[in-house]
mmCIF file with all atom_site columns, C-alpha atoms in Angstrom:
data_model
loop_
_atom_site.group_PDB
_atom_site.id
_atom_site.type_symbol
_atom_site.label_atom_id
_atom_site.label_alt_id
_atom_site.label_comp_id
_atom_site.label_asym_id
_atom_site.label_entity_id
_atom_site.label_seq_id
_atom_site.pdbx_PDB_ins_code
_atom_site.Cartn_x
_atom_site.Cartn_y
_atom_site.Cartn_z
_atom_site.occupancy
_atom_site.B_iso_or_equiv
_atom_site.pdbx_formal_charge
_atom_site.auth_seq_id
_atom_site.auth_comp_id
_atom_site.auth_asym_id
_atom_site.auth_atom_id
_atom_site.pdbx_PDB_model_num
ATOM 1   C CA . MET V 1 1   ? 225.506 -268.261 102.416 1.00 0.00 ? 1   MET V CA 1
ATOM 2   C CA . LYS V 1 2   ? 223.664 -264.987 102.020 1.00 0.00 ? 2   LYS V CA 1
ATOM 3   C CA . SER V 1 3   ? 222.064 -263.499 105.102 1.00 0.00 ? 3   SER V CA 1
ATOM 4   C CA . LEU V 1 4   ? 218.960 -261.564 105.915 1.00 0.00 ? 4   LEU V CA 1
ATOM 5   C CA . HIS V 1 5   ? 219.697 -258.250 107.614 1.00 0.00 ? 5   HIS V CA 1
ATOM 6   C CA . LEU V 1 6   ? 217.365 -256.704 110.158 1.00 0.00 ? 6   LEU V CA 1
ATOM 7   C CA . TRP V 1 7   ? 217.781 -252.965 110.754 1.00 0.00 ? 7   TRP V CA 1
ATOM 8   C CA . PRO V 1 8   ? 215.673 -251.221 113.427 1.00 0.00 ? 8   PRO V CA 1
ATOM 9   C CA . LYS V 1 9   ? 214.458 -247.690 112.772 1.00 0.00 ? 9   LYS V CA 1
ATOM 10  C CA . ASP V 1 10  ? 213.675 -245.015 115.331 1.00 0.00 ? 10  ASP V CA 1
ATOM 11  C CA . PRO V 1 11  ? 209.999 -244.937 116.332 1.00 0.00 ? 11  PRO V CA 1
ATOM 12  C CA . LYS V 1 12  ? 207.941 -241.987 115.171 1.00 0.00 ? 12  LYS V CA 1
ATOM 13  C CA . ASP V 1 13  ? 205.299 -240.380 117.390 1.00 0.00 ? 13  ASP V CA 1
ATOM 14  C CA . ASP V 1 14  ? 202.924 -237.848 115.844 1.00 0.00 ? 14  ASP V CA 1
ATOM 15  C CA . GLY V 1 15  ? 201.152 -237.235 119.142 1.00 0.00 ? 15  GLY V CA 1
ATOM 16  C CA . GLU V 1 16  ? 198.292 -239.593 118.381 1.00 0.00 ? 16  GLU V CA 1
ATOM 17  C CA . MET V 1 17  ? 199.964 -242.691 116.960 1.00 0.00 ? 17  MET V CA 1
ATOM 18  C CA . VAL V 1 18  ? 203.400 -244.279 117.295 1.00 0.00 ? 18  VAL V CA 1
ATOM 19  C CA . THR V 1 19  ? 204.966 -246.122 114.379 1.00 0.00 ? 19  THR V CA 1
ATOM 20  C CA . ALA V 1 20  ? 207.661 -248.663 115.228 1.00 0.00 ? 20  ALA V CA 1
ATOM 21  C CA . GLU V 1 21  ? 209.411 -250.164 112.238 1.00 0.00 ? 21  GLU V CA 1
ATOM 22  C CA . PHE V 1 22  ? 212.320 -252.169 110.926 1.00 0.00 ? 22  PHE V CA 1
ATOM 23  C CA . VAL V 1 23  ? 213.848 -253.006 107.578 1.00 0.00 ? 23  VAL V CA 1
ATOM 24  C CA . LEU V 1 24  ? 214.446 -256.582 106.451 1.00 0.00 ? 24  LEU V CA 1
ATOM 25  C CA . GLU V 1 25  ? 216.959 -256.914 103.609 1.00 0.00 ? 25  GLU V CA 1
ATOM 26  C CA . GLY V 1 26  ? 217.965 -259.960 101.611 1.00 0.00 ? 26  GLY V CA 1
ATOM 27  C CA . LEU V 1 27  ? 214.663 -261.781 101.218 1.00 0.00 ? 27  LEU V CA 1
ATOM 28  C CA . ASP V 1 28  ? 214.311 -262.428 97.474  1.00 0.00 ? 28  ASP V CA 1
ATOM 29  C CA . ASN V 1 29  ? 216.852 -259.623 96.984  1.00 0.00 ? 29  ASN V CA 1
ATOM 30  C CA . ARG V 1 30  ? 214.350 -257.106 98.296  1.00 0.00 ? 30  ARG V CA 1
ATOM 31  C CA . ARG V 1 31  ? 214.301 -254.486 101.016 1.00 0.00 ? 31  ARG V CA 1
ATOM 32  C CA . VAL V 1 32  ? 211.063 -254.663 102.992 1.00 0.00 ? 32  VAL V CA 1
ATOM 33  C CA . GLU V 1 33  ? 209.909 -252.143 105.590 1.00 0.00 ? 33  GLU V CA 1
ATOM 34  C CA . ILE V 1 34  ? 207.700 -253.649 108.277 1.00 0.00 ? 34  ILE V CA 1
ATOM 35  C CA . TRP V 1 35  ? 205.901 -251.446 110.753 1.00 0.00 ? 35  TRP V CA 1
ATOM 36  C CA . TYR V 1 36  ? 203.461 -251.479 113.619 1.00 0.00 ? 36  TYR V CA 1
ATOM 37  C CA . ARG V 1 37  ? 201.251 -248.550 114.517 1.00 0.00 ? 37  ARG V CA 1
ATOM 38  C CA . PHE V 1 38  ? 199.527 -248.059 117.838 1.00 0.00 ? 38  PHE V CA 1
ATOM 39  C CA . PRO V 1 39  ? 198.131 -245.235 120.010 1.00 0.00 ? 39  PRO V CA 1
ATOM 40  C CA . SER V 1 40  ? 200.719 -242.921 121.579 1.00 0.00 ? 40  SER V CA 1
ATOM 41  C CA . LYS V 1 41  ? 199.391 -243.678 125.054 1.00 0.00 ? 41  LYS V CA 1
ATOM 42  C CA . TYR V 1 42  ? 201.106 -247.104 124.760 1.00 0.00 ? 42  TYR V CA 1
ATOM 43  C CA . LYS V 1 43  ? 204.495 -245.665 123.800 1.00 0.00 ? 43  LYS V CA 1
ATOM 44  C CA . TYR V 1 44  ? 205.812 -246.662 127.238 1.00 0.00 ? 44  TYR V CA 1
ATOM 45  C CA . ALA V 1 45  ? 205.698 -250.301 126.088 1.00 0.00 ? 45  ALA V CA 1
ATOM 46  C CA . LEU V 1 46  ? 208.317 -249.753 123.380 1.00 0.00 ? 46  LEU V CA 1
ATOM 47  C CA . THR V 1 47  ? 211.688 -251.359 123.901 1.00 0.00 ? 47  THR V CA 1
ATOM 48  C CA . GLU V 1 48  ? 215.058 -250.352 122.512 1.00 0.00 ? 48  GLU V CA 1
ATOM 49  C CA . SER V 1 49  ? 215.873 -253.985 121.790 1.00 0.00 ? 49  SER V CA 1
ATOM 50  C CA . CYS V 1 50  ? 215.202 -255.695 118.462 1.00 0.00 ? 50  CYS V CA 1
ATOM 51  C CA . GLU V 1 51  ? 213.310 -258.558 120.079 1.00 0.00 ? 51  GLU V CA 1
ATOM 52  C CA . PRO V 1 52  ? 209.861 -257.727 118.670 1.00 0.00 ? 52  PRO V CA 1
ATOM 53  C CA . TYR V 1 53  ? 211.367 -257.399 115.210 1.00 0.00 ? 53  TYR V CA 1
ATOM 54  C CA . VAL V 1 54  ? 213.321 -260.657 115.399 1.00 0.00 ? 54  VAL V CA 1
ATOM 55  C CA . THR V 1 55  ? 210.191 -262.577 116.327 1.00 0.00 ? 55  THR V CA 1
ATOM 56  C CA . SER V 1 56  ? 208.388 -260.901 113.418 1.00 0.00 ? 56  SER V CA 1
ATOM 57  C CA . ALA V 1 57  ? 211.104 -261.977 110.977 1.00 0.00 ? 57  ALA V CA 1
ATOM 58  C CA . LEU V 1 58  ? 211.344 -265.538 112.322 1.00 0.00 ? 58  LEU V CA 1
ATOM 59  C CA . PHE V 1 59  ? 209.254 -267.287 109.677 1.00 0.00 ? 59  PHE V CA 1
ATOM 60  C CA . ALA V 1 60  ? 210.834 -265.323 106.828 1.00 0.00 ? 60  ALA V CA 1
ATOM 61  C CA . ALA V 1 61  ? 214.218 -266.609 107.987 1.00 0.00 ? 61  ALA V CA 1
ATOM 62  C CA . LEU V 1 62  ? 212.937 -270.155 108.579 1.00 0.00 ? 62  LEU V CA 1
ATOM 63  C CA . GLY V 1 63  ? 211.426 -270.264 105.102 1.00 0.00 ? 63  GLY V CA 1
ATOM 64  C CA . SER V 1 64  ? 214.510 -268.890 103.383 1.00 0.00 ? 64  SER V CA 1
ATOM 65  C CA . GLY V 1 65  ? 217.077 -270.867 105.360 1.00 0.00 ? 65  GLY V CA 1
ATOM 66  C CA . ARG V 1 66  ? 219.269 -267.761 105.434 1.00 0.00 ? 66  ARG V CA 1
ATOM 67  C CA . ASN V 1 67  ? 221.058 -266.605 108.547 1.00 0.00 ? 67  ASN V CA 1
ATOM 68  C CA . LEU V 1 68  ? 219.623 -263.541 110.246 1.00 0.00 ? 68  LEU V CA 1
ATOM 69  C CA . MET V 1 69  ? 221.993 -260.676 111.029 1.00 0.00 ? 69  MET V CA 1
ATOM 70  C CA . VAL V 1 70  ? 220.386 -258.370 113.596 1.00 0.00 ? 70  VAL V CA 1
ATOM 71  C CA . HIS V 1 71  ? 221.807 -254.864 113.732 1.00 0.00 ? 71  HIS V CA 1
ATOM 72  C CA . GLY V 1 72  ? 220.728 -254.204 117.304 1.00 0.00 ? 72  GLY V CA 1
ATOM 73  C CA . ARG V 1 73  ? 220.301 -255.851 120.711 1.00 0.00 ? 73  ARG V CA 1
ATOM 74  C CA . VAL V 1 74  ? 218.611 -259.172 121.500 1.00 0.00 ? 74  VAL V CA 1
ATOM 75  C CA . SER V 1 75  ? 218.660 -260.935 124.865 1.00 0.00 ? 75  SER V CA 1
ATOM 76  C CA . PRO V 1 76  ? 220.486 -264.258 125.279 1.00 0.00 ? 76  PRO V CA 1
ATOM 77  C CA . THR V 1 77  ? 217.250 -265.718 126.666 1.00 0.00 ? 77  THR V CA 1
ATOM 78  C CA . LEU V 1 78  ? 215.312 -264.960 123.493 1.00 0.00 ? 78  LEU V CA 1
ATOM 79  C CA . LEU V 1 79  ? 218.139 -266.311 121.333 1.00 0.00 ? 79  LEU V CA 1
ATOM 80  C CA . ALA V 1 80  ? 218.121 -269.600 123.254 1.00 0.00 ? 80  ALA V CA 1
ATOM 81  C CA . ASN V 1 81  ? 214.343 -269.865 123.034 1.00 0.00 ? 81  ASN V CA 1
ATOM 82  C CA . LEU V 1 82  ? 214.391 -269.177 119.292 1.00 0.00 ? 82  LEU V CA 1
ATOM 83  C CA . GLU V 1 83  ? 216.862 -272.051 118.845 1.00 0.00 ? 83  GLU V CA 1
ATOM 84  C CA . GLU V 1 84  ? 214.348 -274.372 120.484 1.00 0.00 ? 84  GLU V CA 1
ATOM 85  C CA . LEU V 1 85  ? 211.430 -272.927 118.515 1.00 0.00 ? 85  LEU V CA 1
ATOM 86  C CA . GLN V 1 86  ? 213.315 -273.399 115.251 1.00 0.00 ? 86  GLN V CA 1
ATOM 87  C CA . GLY V 1 87  ? 213.880 -277.039 116.097 1.00 0.00 ? 87  GLY V CA 1
ATOM 88  C CA . ILE V 1 88  ? 210.178 -277.549 116.695 1.00 0.00 ? 88  ILE V CA 1
ATOM 89  C CA . TRP V 1 89  ? 209.082 -275.954 113.397 1.00 0.00 ? 89  TRP V CA 1
ATOM 90  C CA . VAL V 1 90  ? 211.793 -277.709 111.381 1.00 0.00 ? 90  VAL V CA 1
ATOM 91  C CA . SER V 1 91  ? 210.732 -281.085 112.817 1.00 0.00 ? 91  SER V CA 1
ATOM 92  C CA . TRP V 1 92  ? 207.052 -280.375 112.073 1.00 0.00 ? 92  TRP V CA 1
ATOM 93  C CA . LYS V 1 93  ? 207.583 -279.018 108.550 1.00 0.00 ? 93  LYS V CA 1
ATOM 94  C CA . PRO V 1 94  ? 211.046 -280.088 107.279 1.00 0.00 ? 94  PRO V CA 1
ATOM 95  C CA . GLU V 1 95  ? 209.950 -279.613 103.673 1.00 0.00 ? 95  GLU V CA 1
ATOM 96  C CA . LYS V 1 96  ? 209.113 -275.966 104.346 1.00 0.00 ? 96  LYS V CA 1
ATOM 97  C CA . TYR V 1 97  ? 211.504 -274.697 107.058 1.00 0.00 ? 97  TYR V CA 1
ATOM 98  C CA . ARG V 1 98  ? 215.283 -274.815 107.596 1.00 0.00 ? 98  ARG V CA 1
ATOM 99  C CA . ARG V 1 99  ? 217.371 -273.850 110.613 1.00 0.00 ? 99  ARG V CA 1
ATOM 100 C CA . PHE V 1 100 ? 219.336 -270.635 110.537 1.00 0.00 ? 100 PHE V CA 1
ATOM 101 C CA . ASP V 1 101 ? 221.810 -268.809 112.745 1.00 0.00 ? 101 ASP V CA 1
ATOM 102 C CA . ILE V 1 102 ? 221.009 -265.508 114.396 1.00 0.00 ? 102 ILE V CA 1
ATOM 103 C CA . GLN V 1 103 ? 223.931 -263.124 114.654 1.00 0.00 ? 103 GLN V CA 1
ATOM 104 C CA . VAL V 1 104 ? 223.576 -260.014 116.783 1.00 0.00 ? 104 VAL V CA 1
#
Protein backbone atom coordinates (compact mmCIF):
# COMPACT_ATOMS: atom_id res chain seq x y z
CA MET A 1 0.00 0.00 0.00
CA LYS A 2 1.27 3.45 -0.84
CA SER A 3 1.67 5.91 2.00
CA LEU A 4 1.23 9.60 2.52
CA HIS A 5 4.39 11.29 3.77
CA LEU A 6 4.31 14.30 6.06
CA TRP A 7 7.48 16.41 6.16
CA PRO A 8 7.71 19.38 8.56
CA LYS A 9 9.56 22.49 7.43
CA ASP A 10 11.34 25.03 9.60
CA PRO A 11 9.13 27.99 10.55
CA LYS A 12 9.95 31.34 8.99
CA ASP A 13 9.69 34.59 10.95
CA ASP A 14 9.94 37.87 9.05
CA GLY A 15 9.59 39.93 12.22
CA GLU A 16 5.89 40.55 11.75
CA MET A 17 4.46 37.17 10.77
CA VAL A 18 5.49 33.56 11.35
CA THR A 19 4.82 30.92 8.72
CA ALA A 20 4.69 27.32 9.92
CA GLU A 21 4.39 24.74 7.18
CA PHE A 22 4.60 21.12 6.17
CA VAL A 23 4.63 19.11 2.98
CA LEU A 24 2.18 16.27 2.34
CA GLU A 25 3.27 13.87 -0.41
CA GLY A 26 1.41 10.98 -1.97
CA LEU A 27 -2.14 12.32 -2.16
CA ASP A 28 -3.21 11.83 -5.78
CA ASN A 29 0.51 11.62 -6.61
CA ARG A 30 0.94 15.26 -5.67
CA ARG A 31 3.17 17.21 -3.32
CA VAL A 32 1.14 19.76 -1.38
CA GLU A 33 2.57 22.49 0.85
CA ILE A 34 0.26 23.48 3.69
CA TRP A 35 1.02 26.49 5.84
CA TYR A 36 -0.30 28.60 8.66
CA ARG A 37 0.60 32.24 9.14
CA PHE A 38 0.18 34.18 12.35
CA PRO A 39 1.64 37.25 14.11
CA SER A 40 5.21 36.88 15.39
CA LYS A 41 4.12 37.74 18.92
CA TYR A 42 2.58 34.22 19.10
CA LYS A 43 5.76 32.44 17.99
CA TYR A 44 6.17 31.12 21.54
CA ALA A 45 3.22 28.79 20.88
CA LEU A 46 5.06 26.88 18.15
CA THR A 47 6.05 23.32 18.92
CA GLU A 48 8.84 21.25 17.44
CA SER A 49 6.53 18.25 17.22
CA CYS A 50 4.48 17.37 14.14
CA GLU A 51 1.24 17.15 16.10
CA PRO A 52 -0.47 20.19 14.56
CA TYR A 53 0.42 18.93 11.10
CA VAL A 54 -0.79 15.38 11.74
CA THR A 55 -4.17 16.65 12.88
CA SER A 56 -4.33 18.82 9.76
CA ALA A 57 -3.64 15.83 7.51
CA LEU A 58 -6.07 13.51 9.31
CA PHE A 59 -8.99 13.76 6.90
CA ALA A 60 -6.76 13.53 3.84
CA ALA A 61 -5.45 10.22 5.19
CA LEU A 62 -8.92 9.01 6.23
CA GLY A 63 -10.30 9.78 2.78
CA SER A 64 -7.44 8.13 0.93
CA GLY A 65 -7.11 5.08 3.18
CA ARG A 66 -3.33 5.38 2.86
CA ASN A 67 -1.01 5.03 5.81
CA LEU A 68 0.56 8.23 7.08
CA MET A 69 4.34 8.31 7.50
CA VAL A 70 5.31 11.24 9.72
CA HIS A 71 8.90 12.39 9.41
CA GLY A 72 9.05 13.97 12.85
CA ARG A 73 7.85 13.57 16.44
CA VAL A 74 4.31 12.83 17.64
CA SER A 75 3.32 11.98 21.21
CA PRO A 76 2.00 8.51 22.08
CA THR A 77 -1.05 10.19 23.61
CA LEU A 78 -2.02 11.87 20.35
CA LEU A 79 -1.44 8.64 18.42
CA ALA A 80 -3.77 6.75 20.76
CA ASN A 81 -6.42 9.46 20.54
CA LEU A 82 -6.22 9.51 16.74
CA GLU A 83 -6.87 5.75 16.70
CA GLU A 84 -10.09 6.35 18.60
CA LEU A 85 -11.05 9.33 16.43
CA GLN A 86 -10.51 7.28 13.28
CA GLY A 87 -12.84 4.61 14.60
CA ILE A 88 -15.54 7.18 15.23
CA TRP A 89 -15.35 8.73 11.74
CA VAL A 90 -15.14 5.35 10.00
CA SER A 91 -18.25 4.16 11.86
CA TRP A 92 -20.14 7.36 10.99
CA LYS A 93 -19.10 7.49 7.32
CA PRO A 94 -17.82 4.04 6.24
CA GLU A 95 -18.50 4.84 2.59
CA LYS A 96 -16.20 7.86 2.77
CA TYR A 97 -13.44 7.09 5.31
CA ARG A 98 -11.05 4.16 5.90
CA ARG A 99 -8.69 3.45 8.78
CA PHE A 100 -4.99 3.98 8.30
CA ASP A 101 -1.81 3.44 10.27
CA ILE A 102 0.35 6.31 11.46
CA GLN A 103 4.06 5.60 11.43
CA VAL A 104 6.41 8.05 13.13
